[in-house]
Coordinates of C-alpha atoms in Angstrom, one line a residue:
M142 CA 0.0 0.0 0.0
A143 CA 1.2 3.5 -0.8
R144 CA 1.5 5.7 2.3
R145 CA -1.0 8.6 2.4
K146 CA 0.2 12.0 3.6
S147 CA -3.2 13.2 4.7
K148 CA -3.6 13.1 8.5
D149 CA -7.3 12.9 8.2
K150 CA -7.3 9.8 6.0
K151 CA -8.0 6.5 7.7
I152 CA -7.5 2.9 6.7
Y153 CA -10.4 0.5 7.2
V154 CA -9.8 -3.2 7.2
L155 CA -13.1 -5.1 6.4
D156 CA -14.1 -8.4 7.9
T157 CA -16.0 -10.9 5.7
N158 CA -19.3 -10.4 7.6
I159 CA -19.3 -6.8 6.6
L160 CA -19.6 -7.7 2.9
L161 CA -22.1 -10.4 3.7
H162 CA -24.2 -7.8 5.7
E163 CA -23.9 -5.2 2.9
P164 CA -22.2 -6.3 -0.3
F165 CA -21.4 -2.7 -1.4
A166 CA -20.1 -1.7 2.0
F167 CA -16.6 -1.0 0.7
L168 CA -18.0 1.9 -1.3
N169 CA -19.3 3.7 1.8
F170 CA -16.2 4.9 3.5
E171 CA -16.0 8.4 1.7
E172 CA -12.5 9.6 1.3
H173 CA -10.9 6.9 3.4
D174 CA -9.0 3.8 2.2
V175 CA -10.4 0.3 2.4
V176 CA -8.3 -2.8 2.8
I177 CA -9.8 -6.3 2.0
P178 CA -7.4 -9.1 3.0
M179 CA -7.1 -12.1 0.7
T180 CA -8.6 -14.2 3.5
V181 CA -11.9 -12.3 3.1
L182 CA -12.0 -13.2 -0.6
E183 CA -11.3 -16.8 0.2
E184 CA -14.2 -16.9 2.7
L185 CA -16.5 -15.2 0.2
D186 CA -15.5 -17.9 -2.4
H187 CA -16.3 -20.7 0.0
I188 CA -19.7 -19.2 0.9
K189 CA -20.9 -18.2 -2.6
D190 CA -21.7 -21.7 -3.8
R191 CA -23.7 -22.8 -0.8
N192 CA -27.5 -23.3 -1.1
K193 CA -28.2 -20.5 1.3
D194 CA -29.6 -17.0 1.2
V195 CA -26.2 -15.6 2.4
S196 CA -24.5 -17.1 -0.7
R197 CA -26.3 -14.5 -2.9
D198 CA -24.8 -11.7 -0.8
A199 CA -21.3 -13.2 -1.2
R200 CA -21.8 -13.4 -5.0
V201 CA -23.0 -9.8 -5.1
A202 CA -20.0 -8.6 -3.1
I203 CA -17.6 -10.5 -5.4
R204 CA -19.1 -9.0 -8.5
A205 CA -19.1 -5.5 -7.0
L206 CA -15.4 -5.8 -6.2
E207 CA -14.7 -7.1 -9.7
D208 CA -16.5 -4.1 -11.2
V209 CA -14.1 -1.8 -9.4
L210 CA -10.9 -3.8 -9.8
K211 CA -11.3 -5.5 -13.2
D212 CA -9.2 -3.1 -15.2
A213 CA -6.5 -2.6 -12.5
S214 CA -3.0 -3.9 -13.1
P215 CA -1.0 -5.7 -10.4
E216 CA 0.9 -2.5 -9.8
Q217 CA -2.3 -0.5 -9.4
M218 CA -3.6 -3.1 -7.0
L219 CA -0.6 -2.5 -4.8
Q220 CA -1.0 1.2 -5.0
G221 CA -4.7 1.1 -4.5
V222 CA -7.6 1.5 -6.9
A223 CA -9.7 4.6 -6.6
I224 CA -13.2 4.0 -5.3
P225 CA -15.8 5.5 -7.7
R226 CA -17.6 8.5 -6.4
A227 CA -20.9 9.9 -7.7
G228 CA -21.2 13.4 -9.1
E229 CA -18.8 16.1 -8.3
Q230 CA -18.0 15.0 -4.8
R231 CA -14.5 15.3 -3.3
S232 CA -12.0 12.6 -4.2
G233 CA -12.7 9.3 -2.7
G234 CA -10.4 6.8 -1.1
H235 CA -8.8 3.7 -2.5
V236 CA -9.5 0.0 -2.2
F237 CA -6.6 -2.5 -1.7
I238 CA -6.4 -6.3 -1.8
I239 CA -3.7 -7.5 0.5
N240 CA -2.1 -10.9 0.5
D241 CA -2.3 -11.4 4.2
H242 CA -0.9 -14.9 4.1
H243 CA 2.6 -13.5 3.6
I244 CA 2.4 -11.1 6.5
S245 CA 4.5 -12.4 9.5
D246 CA 2.8 -12.8 12.9
Q247 CA 2.7 -9.4 14.6
I248 CA 1.9 -10.7 18.0
P249 CA 3.7 -13.9 19.3
G250 CA 1.2 -16.5 20.3
L251 CA -1.6 -15.1 18.1
P252 CA -2.6 -18.2 16.0
G253 CA -2.3 -17.5 12.3
G254 CA -4.3 -20.4 11.0
E255 CA -7.8 -19.1 11.8
N256 CA -9.3 -16.7 9.4
D257 CA -10.2 -14.2 12.1
H258 CA -6.7 -14.1 13.3
L259 CA -5.3 -13.6 9.8
I260 CA -7.5 -10.6 9.4
I261 CA -6.6 -9.2 12.8
N262 CA -2.9 -9.8 12.0
T263 CA -3.3 -7.8 8.8
A264 CA -4.8 -4.8 10.8
L265 CA -1.9 -5.0 13.3
Y266 CA 0.6 -5.0 10.5
L267 CA -1.0 -1.9 8.9
Q268 CA -1.2 -0.2 12.3
R269 CA 2.6 -0.6 12.6
E270 CA 3.6 0.1 9.0
K271 CA 1.2 3.1 8.3
S272 CA 1.6 5.0 11.6
P273 CA 0.4 7.7 12.4
T274 CA -2.5 7.0 10.0
K275 CA -5.4 5.5 11.9
V276 CA -6.1 1.8 11.0
I277 CA -9.6 0.6 12.0
L278 CA -10.8 -3.0 11.8
V279 CA -14.5 -3.1 10.9
T280 CA -16.4 -6.3 11.9
K281 CA -19.8 -7.3 13.1
D282 CA -18.4 -10.1 15.1
I283 CA -18.3 -8.9 18.8
N284 CA -15.9 -11.7 19.8
M285 CA -13.5 -10.7 17.0
R286 CA -13.6 -7.1 18.2
L287 CA -12.6 -8.2 21.7
K288 CA -9.8 -10.4 20.3
A289 CA -8.5 -7.6 18.2
K290 CA -8.4 -5.2 21.1
G291 CA -6.7 -7.8 23.2
A292 CA -4.1 -8.3 20.5
G293 CA -3.2 -4.6 20.6
L294 CA -5.3 -3.1 17.8
K295 CA -6.2 0.4 18.9
L296 CA -9.3 1.0 16.8
V297 CA -12.1 -1.5 16.2
E298 CA -15.6 -0.7 15.1
D299 CA -18.9 -2.1 14.1
Y300 CA -20.3 -1.3 10.7
R301 CA -22.7 1.6 11.4
T302 CA -23.5 3.1 7.9
D303 CA -26.9 1.5 8.0
Q304 CA -27.5 2.4 11.7
L305 CA -30.0 5.3 11.9
I306 CA -30.1 5.7 15.7
D307 CA -27.6 5.2 18.5
D308 CA -29.9 4.1 21.3
V309 CA -33.0 2.0 20.8
R310 CA -34.7 3.9 23.6
F311 CA -35.1 6.8 21.1
L312 CA -36.7 4.6 18.5
Y313 CA -39.9 6.1 17.0
K314 CA -42.9 4.7 18.8
G315 CA -45.6 5.7 16.4
Y316 CA -47.5 7.8 18.9
Y317 CA -47.1 10.9 21.0
K318 CA -48.7 11.2 24.5
F319 CA -49.5 14.7 25.5
P320 CA -49.0 15.4 29.3
G321 CA -52.3 16.2 30.9
D322 CA -55.2 17.1 28.7
F323 CA -54.8 17.4 24.9
W324 CA -57.1 20.4 24.5
S325 CA -55.2 22.4 27.2
Q326 CA -52.0 21.8 25.3
V327 CA -53.5 22.8 21.9
G328 CA -55.4 25.9 22.8
E329 CA -57.3 27.3 19.9
C330 CA -57.8 25.3 16.8
R331 CA -59.9 25.0 13.7
S332 CA -62.2 22.0 13.2
E333 CA -64.0 20.6 10.1
N334 CA -66.4 17.8 9.5
E335 CA -66.2 15.6 6.4
G336 CA -69.0 13.1 6.5
R337 CA -68.6 11.1 9.7
E338 CA -65.0 12.3 10.2
T339 CA -63.9 15.3 12.3
F340 CA -60.5 17.0 11.6
H341 CA -58.7 19.5 13.7
F342 CA -56.1 21.9 12.4
V343 CA -53.6 22.9 15.1
N344 CA -50.5 25.1 14.9
R345 CA -47.3 23.4 13.9
S346 CA -45.6 24.7 17.0
V347 CA -47.8 22.5 19.2
L348 CA -46.0 19.4 17.8
P349 CA -43.0 20.5 15.8
N350 CA -41.6 17.0 15.4
A351 CA -44.8 15.4 14.2
Y352 CA -44.8 12.6 11.6
L353 CA -47.4 11.4 9.1
N354 CA -49.7 8.8 10.6
E355 CA -48.4 9.4 14.1
Y356 CA -51.1 8.8 16.7
L357 CA -51.9 11.4 19.4
I358 CA -53.2 10.5 22.8
D359 CA -53.2 12.2 26.2
E360 CA -52.7 11.2 29.8
V361 CA -56.2 11.8 30.9
E362 CA -57.6 9.4 28.3
G363 CA -59.8 12.1 26.8
F364 CA -58.4 12.3 23.2
A365 CA -57.2 10.0 20.5
G366 CA -56.3 11.0 17.0
K367 CA -53.8 10.7 14.1
V368 CA -51.7 13.1 12.1
V369 CA -53.0 12.9 8.5
A370 CA -51.3 16.0 7.0
I371 CA -48.4 18.4 7.8
T372 CA -47.7 21.8 6.4
D373 CA -45.3 24.5 7.4
K374 CA -47.9 26.2 9.5
E375 CA -50.3 23.6 10.8
I376 CA -51.0 19.9 11.4
R377 CA -54.2 18.2 10.3
I378 CA -55.5 15.7 12.9
L379 CA -58.2 13.0 12.4
D380 CA -60.2 12.7 15.6
F381 CA -61.0 9.1 16.5
G382 CA -62.5 9.7 19.9
Y383 CA -60.8 7.8 22.8
E384 CA -63.8 5.6 23.6
R385 CA -64.7 4.9 20.0
L386 CA -61.1 3.8 19.4
M387 CA -61.2 1.5 22.4
H388 CA -64.3 -0.1 21.1
R389 CA -62.7 -1.2 17.8
H390 CA -62.7 -5.0 17.4
A391 CA -61.5 -7.6 14.9
W392 CA -62.5 -11.3 14.7
G393 CA -64.0 -11.1 18.3
I394 CA -60.8 -9.5 19.8
H395 CA -61.2 -6.2 21.7
P396 CA -58.1 -4.1 22.6
K397 CA -57.0 -4.2 26.3
N398 CA -55.4 -0.8 26.2
I399 CA -55.0 2.2 24.0
Y400 CA -51.8 0.9 22.3
Q401 CA -53.6 -2.2 21.1
A402 CA -56.5 0.0 20.0
M403 CA -54.1 2.1 17.9
A404 CA -52.6 -1.0 16.4
M405 CA -56.0 -2.4 15.6
Q406 CA -57.0 0.8 13.9
A407 CA -53.9 0.8 11.8
L408 CA -54.3 -2.9 10.9
L409 CA -57.9 -2.4 9.7
D410 CA -57.1 0.7 7.7
P411 CA -57.0 -0.2 4.0
N412 CA -54.8 2.8 3.3
M413 CA -51.9 1.5 5.4
D414 CA -49.7 -0.7 3.2
L415 CA -47.2 -1.3 5.9
V416 CA -47.9 -1.7 9.7
I417 CA -45.0 -2.2 12.0
L418 CA -45.7 -3.6 15.5
T419 CA -43.0 -3.5 18.1
G420 CA -43.0 -4.3 21.8
P421 CA -42.2 -6.9 24.5
A422 CA -43.2 -10.5 24.6
G423 CA -46.9 -11.0 25.3
C424 CA -48.1 -7.5 24.3
G425 CA -50.4 -9.0 21.7
K426 CA -48.6 -8.3 18.4
T427 CA -49.2 -11.6 16.7
L428 CA -52.7 -12.1 18.1
I429 CA -54.0 -8.7 16.9
A430 CA -52.2 -9.0 13.5
L431 CA -53.8 -12.3 12.9
A432 CA -57.3 -11.2 14.1
A433 CA -57.2 -8.2 11.8
A434 CA -56.0 -10.3 8.9
L435 CA -58.9 -12.7 9.3
E436 CA -61.3 -9.8 9.6
L437 CA -60.1 -8.3 6.4
V438 CA -59.9 -11.5 4.4
I439 CA -63.0 -13.4 5.5
E440 CA -65.4 -10.8 6.9
K441 CA -64.7 -7.9 4.5
G442 CA -63.3 -9.8 1.5
M443 CA -60.6 -7.1 0.9
Y444 CA -57.8 -9.6 0.4
D445 CA -57.5 -13.0 -1.1
K446 CA -55.2 -14.8 1.3
V447 CA -52.9 -14.5 4.3
I448 CA -49.2 -15.4 4.0
V449 CA -47.3 -15.9 7.2
T450 CA -43.6 -16.0 7.3
R451 CA -40.7 -15.5 9.6
N452 CA -37.0 -16.1 9.6
T453 CA -36.0 -19.6 10.6
P454 CA -33.1 -20.0 13.1
E455 CA -29.5 -19.3 12.1
I456 CA -30.5 -16.1 10.4
A457 CA -32.9 -17.4 7.8
E458 CA -30.8 -20.3 6.8
S459 CA -32.2 -23.6 5.3
I460 CA -35.3 -24.9 6.9
G461 CA -33.5 -28.1 7.3
F462 CA -34.3 -31.8 7.3
L463 CA -37.8 -31.6 8.8
P464 CA -40.1 -34.0 6.9
G465 CA -42.9 -32.8 4.7
T466 CA -43.8 -29.9 2.5
E467 CA -42.6 -26.3 2.9
E468 CA -45.6 -25.5 5.1
E469 CA -45.1 -28.6 7.2
K470 CA -41.4 -27.7 7.7
M471 CA -42.3 -24.2 8.7
A472 CA -45.0 -25.2 11.2
P473 CA -42.6 -25.5 14.2
W474 CA -41.3 -22.0 13.6
L475 CA -44.8 -20.6 13.2
A476 CA -46.3 -22.1 16.3
A477 CA -47.1 -18.6 17.6
I478 CA -49.5 -18.2 14.7
T479 CA -51.3 -21.5 15.3
D480 CA -51.4 -20.7 19.1
S481 CA -53.1 -17.4 18.3
L482 CA -55.6 -19.2 16.0
E483 CA -56.4 -21.5 18.8
V484 CA -57.0 -18.6 21.2
L485 CA -59.3 -16.9 18.7
H486 CA -61.4 -20.0 18.5
K487 CA -61.1 -21.5 22.0
T488 CA -64.8 -20.9 22.8
D489 CA -66.0 -22.8 19.7
E490 CA -67.7 -26.1 20.2
H491 CA -65.0 -27.8 18.1
P492 CA -61.9 -25.5 18.3
H493 CA -59.6 -27.8 16.3
A494 CA -62.1 -28.2 13.5
S495 CA -62.6 -24.4 13.6
V496 CA -58.9 -23.7 13.2
N497 CA -58.6 -26.0 10.2
Y498 CA -61.7 -24.5 8.6
I499 CA -60.4 -20.9 9.1
M500 CA -57.0 -21.8 7.7
E501 CA -58.6 -23.1 4.6
K502 CA -61.3 -20.3 4.4
A503 CA -58.7 -17.5 4.8
N504 CA -56.2 -19.4 2.6
I505 CA -53.5 -19.1 5.2
Q506 CA -50.1 -20.1 3.8
F507 CA -46.9 -20.7 5.8
K508 CA -43.8 -19.7 3.8
S509 CA -40.1 -19.5 4.4
V510 CA -38.3 -16.3 4.0
N511 CA -35.7 -18.1 1.9
F512 CA -38.3 -18.6 -0.9
M513 CA -39.7 -15.0 -0.9
R514 CA -37.1 -13.7 -3.3
G515 CA -38.3 -13.4 -6.9
R516 CA -42.0 -13.6 -6.0
S517 CA -44.6 -10.9 -6.6
I518 CA -47.4 -11.2 -4.0
Q519 CA -50.7 -9.7 -5.1
N520 CA -53.8 -8.8 -3.1
A521 CA -52.7 -10.6 0.1
I522 CA -51.9 -9.8 3.7
V523 CA -48.3 -10.8 4.6
I524 CA -47.5 -11.3 8.3
L525 CA -43.8 -11.2 8.9
D526 CA -43.3 -12.4 12.5
E527 CA -40.0 -12.1 14.6
C528 CA -38.5 -9.8 12.1
Q529 CA -36.0 -8.3 14.6
N530 CA -33.7 -11.1 13.5
L531 CA -33.6 -9.9 9.9
S532 CA -31.1 -7.5 8.5
A533 CA -32.2 -4.4 6.6
A534 CA -31.3 -6.1 3.3
Q535 CA -33.4 -9.1 4.1
L536 CA -36.4 -6.9 5.0
K537 CA -35.9 -4.9 1.8
T538 CA -36.1 -8.2 -0.2
I539 CA -39.5 -9.0 1.4
I540 CA -40.9 -5.5 1.2
T541 CA -40.1 -5.3 -2.5
R542 CA -42.0 -8.5 -3.1
C543 CA -45.3 -6.9 -2.1
G544 CA -47.3 -6.1 -5.3
E545 CA -50.6 -4.4 -6.0
G546 CA -53.1 -4.5 -3.1
T547 CA -50.8 -6.2 -0.6
K548 CA -50.6 -5.3 3.1
L549 CA -47.4 -6.1 5.0
I550 CA -47.5 -6.5 8.8
C551 CA -44.0 -6.6 10.4
S552 CA -43.8 -7.5 14.1
G553 CA -40.9 -8.1 16.4
N554 CA -39.4 -7.7 19.9
L555 CA -36.0 -5.9 19.8
S556 CA -35.0 -7.4 23.2
Q557 CA -35.1 -10.9 21.7
I558 CA -32.5 -10.9 18.9
D559 CA -30.9 -14.3 18.1
S560 CA -28.6 -13.2 15.3
N561 CA -24.9 -13.2 15.9
Y562 CA -24.4 -10.1 13.8
L563 CA -27.4 -7.9 14.8
T564 CA -28.1 -5.7 17.8
A565 CA -31.2 -3.7 18.6
V566 CA -29.9 -0.6 16.9
T567 CA -28.7 -2.5 13.7
S568 CA -31.7 -4.8 13.4
G569 CA -33.7 -4.5 10.2
L570 CA -36.8 -3.9 12.3
T571 CA -35.2 -0.7 13.8
Y572 CA -34.1 0.3 10.3
I573 CA -37.6 0.2 8.7
V574 CA -39.2 1.9 11.7
E575 CA -36.9 4.9 11.1
R576 CA -37.0 4.8 7.3
F577 CA -40.8 4.5 7.0
K578 CA -41.8 6.9 9.9
N579 CA -42.9 9.6 7.5
F580 CA -44.2 7.5 4.7
E581 CA -47.9 8.1 4.0
G582 CA -48.7 4.4 3.6
S583 CA -47.0 3.2 6.8
T584 CA -47.8 3.1 10.5
T585 CA -45.7 2.1 13.5
I586 CA -47.1 1.2 16.9
N587 CA -45.0 0.3 19.9
L588 CA -47.3 -1.9 22.1
N589 CA -46.9 -1.5 25.8
G590 CA -48.4 -2.5 29.1
V591 CA -50.0 -5.9 28.3
V592 CA -48.3 -9.2 29.2
R593 CA -49.5 -12.8 29.3
S594 CA -49.6 -13.3 33.0
R595 CA -48.3 -12.2 36.4
L596 CA -45.4 -14.6 35.8
A597 CA -44.5 -13.0 32.5
S598 CA -44.9 -9.5 34.0
F599 CA -42.5 -10.4 36.9
A600 CA -40.0 -11.9 34.5
E601 CA -40.0 -8.8 32.3
A602 CA -39.2 -6.6 35.3
N603 CA -36.8 -8.7 37.2
L604 CA -34.9 -11.2 35.0

């Protein structure tokens, strides 16, 4: 690598999982240099031919690198190949491929055979050779970050280009609760009636950070509404009426609190193409989503079918060697859906027969996330459960499959992430909540305050 004179320029060494997480990640480091050890290319090569979803990302990363490096000579590869920049932006950095197998061990006792250690060794070598330029190892593997720090690497980071917030506590909840009484906060406002609906026009200063489709409630339980339009001067609010909203129901299910009531209103609204439900275990996300789906498909006939999917363990890897068809293989992972169906029909004379009848009547299909790519889903309700374990790229794949007349319901609990490479702030669920919070066809609701039992309530608070 050629030494750079700029004190501001940094050198980023990328781990394999960064390119699997986002295949074009090496293009996102602005004016800084990017180093990709040969070990990373070897790992991508081993992954690209597997029959797994992650193999596609490996192939995309390899092709993206080839597009940038295909015309470079061996000498240019050593000097670094300029990273293409869009428009008239300032000059970008360079990308380097380093043969890390020829780099001697920088730390005695650091095993050189494991791929992680070879990549760490590359970063340590560059830290010594390129001083005082900052060398930063970028990896989503927490254990690798700890090993790198222990080996003497000064700077280690997670990949945060796709991270929109720093703390999940500040994640958009989908509603704003006014302290005290709503009307005392608003003061004077203009109201209009359109048919059976009442709209209020309040000054923008009352809620300067309002978002489209954001629900508005107050502490005294006297008002419930939703932001339906925003201008520079005022906000247009649709008045639901607190009591009327609490009396909404779907498939025999009534909301237990205002948060479930807001979720039910959003789910039953035909103008909402995407409804995102977040919240702790037991708050009713899956049950309300399924009840609303049955109401819309069977009672109102607005959709043709219900497709239920979720990521299977090991980050949406193969659904394995379970016997049977795709739906039979998916059944163990979608037990929450069948449990909810049983709850909805537990008072029937023959609950099991009722569940089977409803599954056929509503055309409920269990599908694997692995087989969603390439599809175009028309006039259906898609329930994507447990989506906190999906990356932003995986969620994008599913969202872009939704065709004309399809409603997507995403639900998840950010405190129950099983992925090795995702945290609450980097989860795809967090990403879409922030990206879609001002989209006119999307609603987010954070469900609070309802748990399954005293046992679950105590566990949430004390374990």
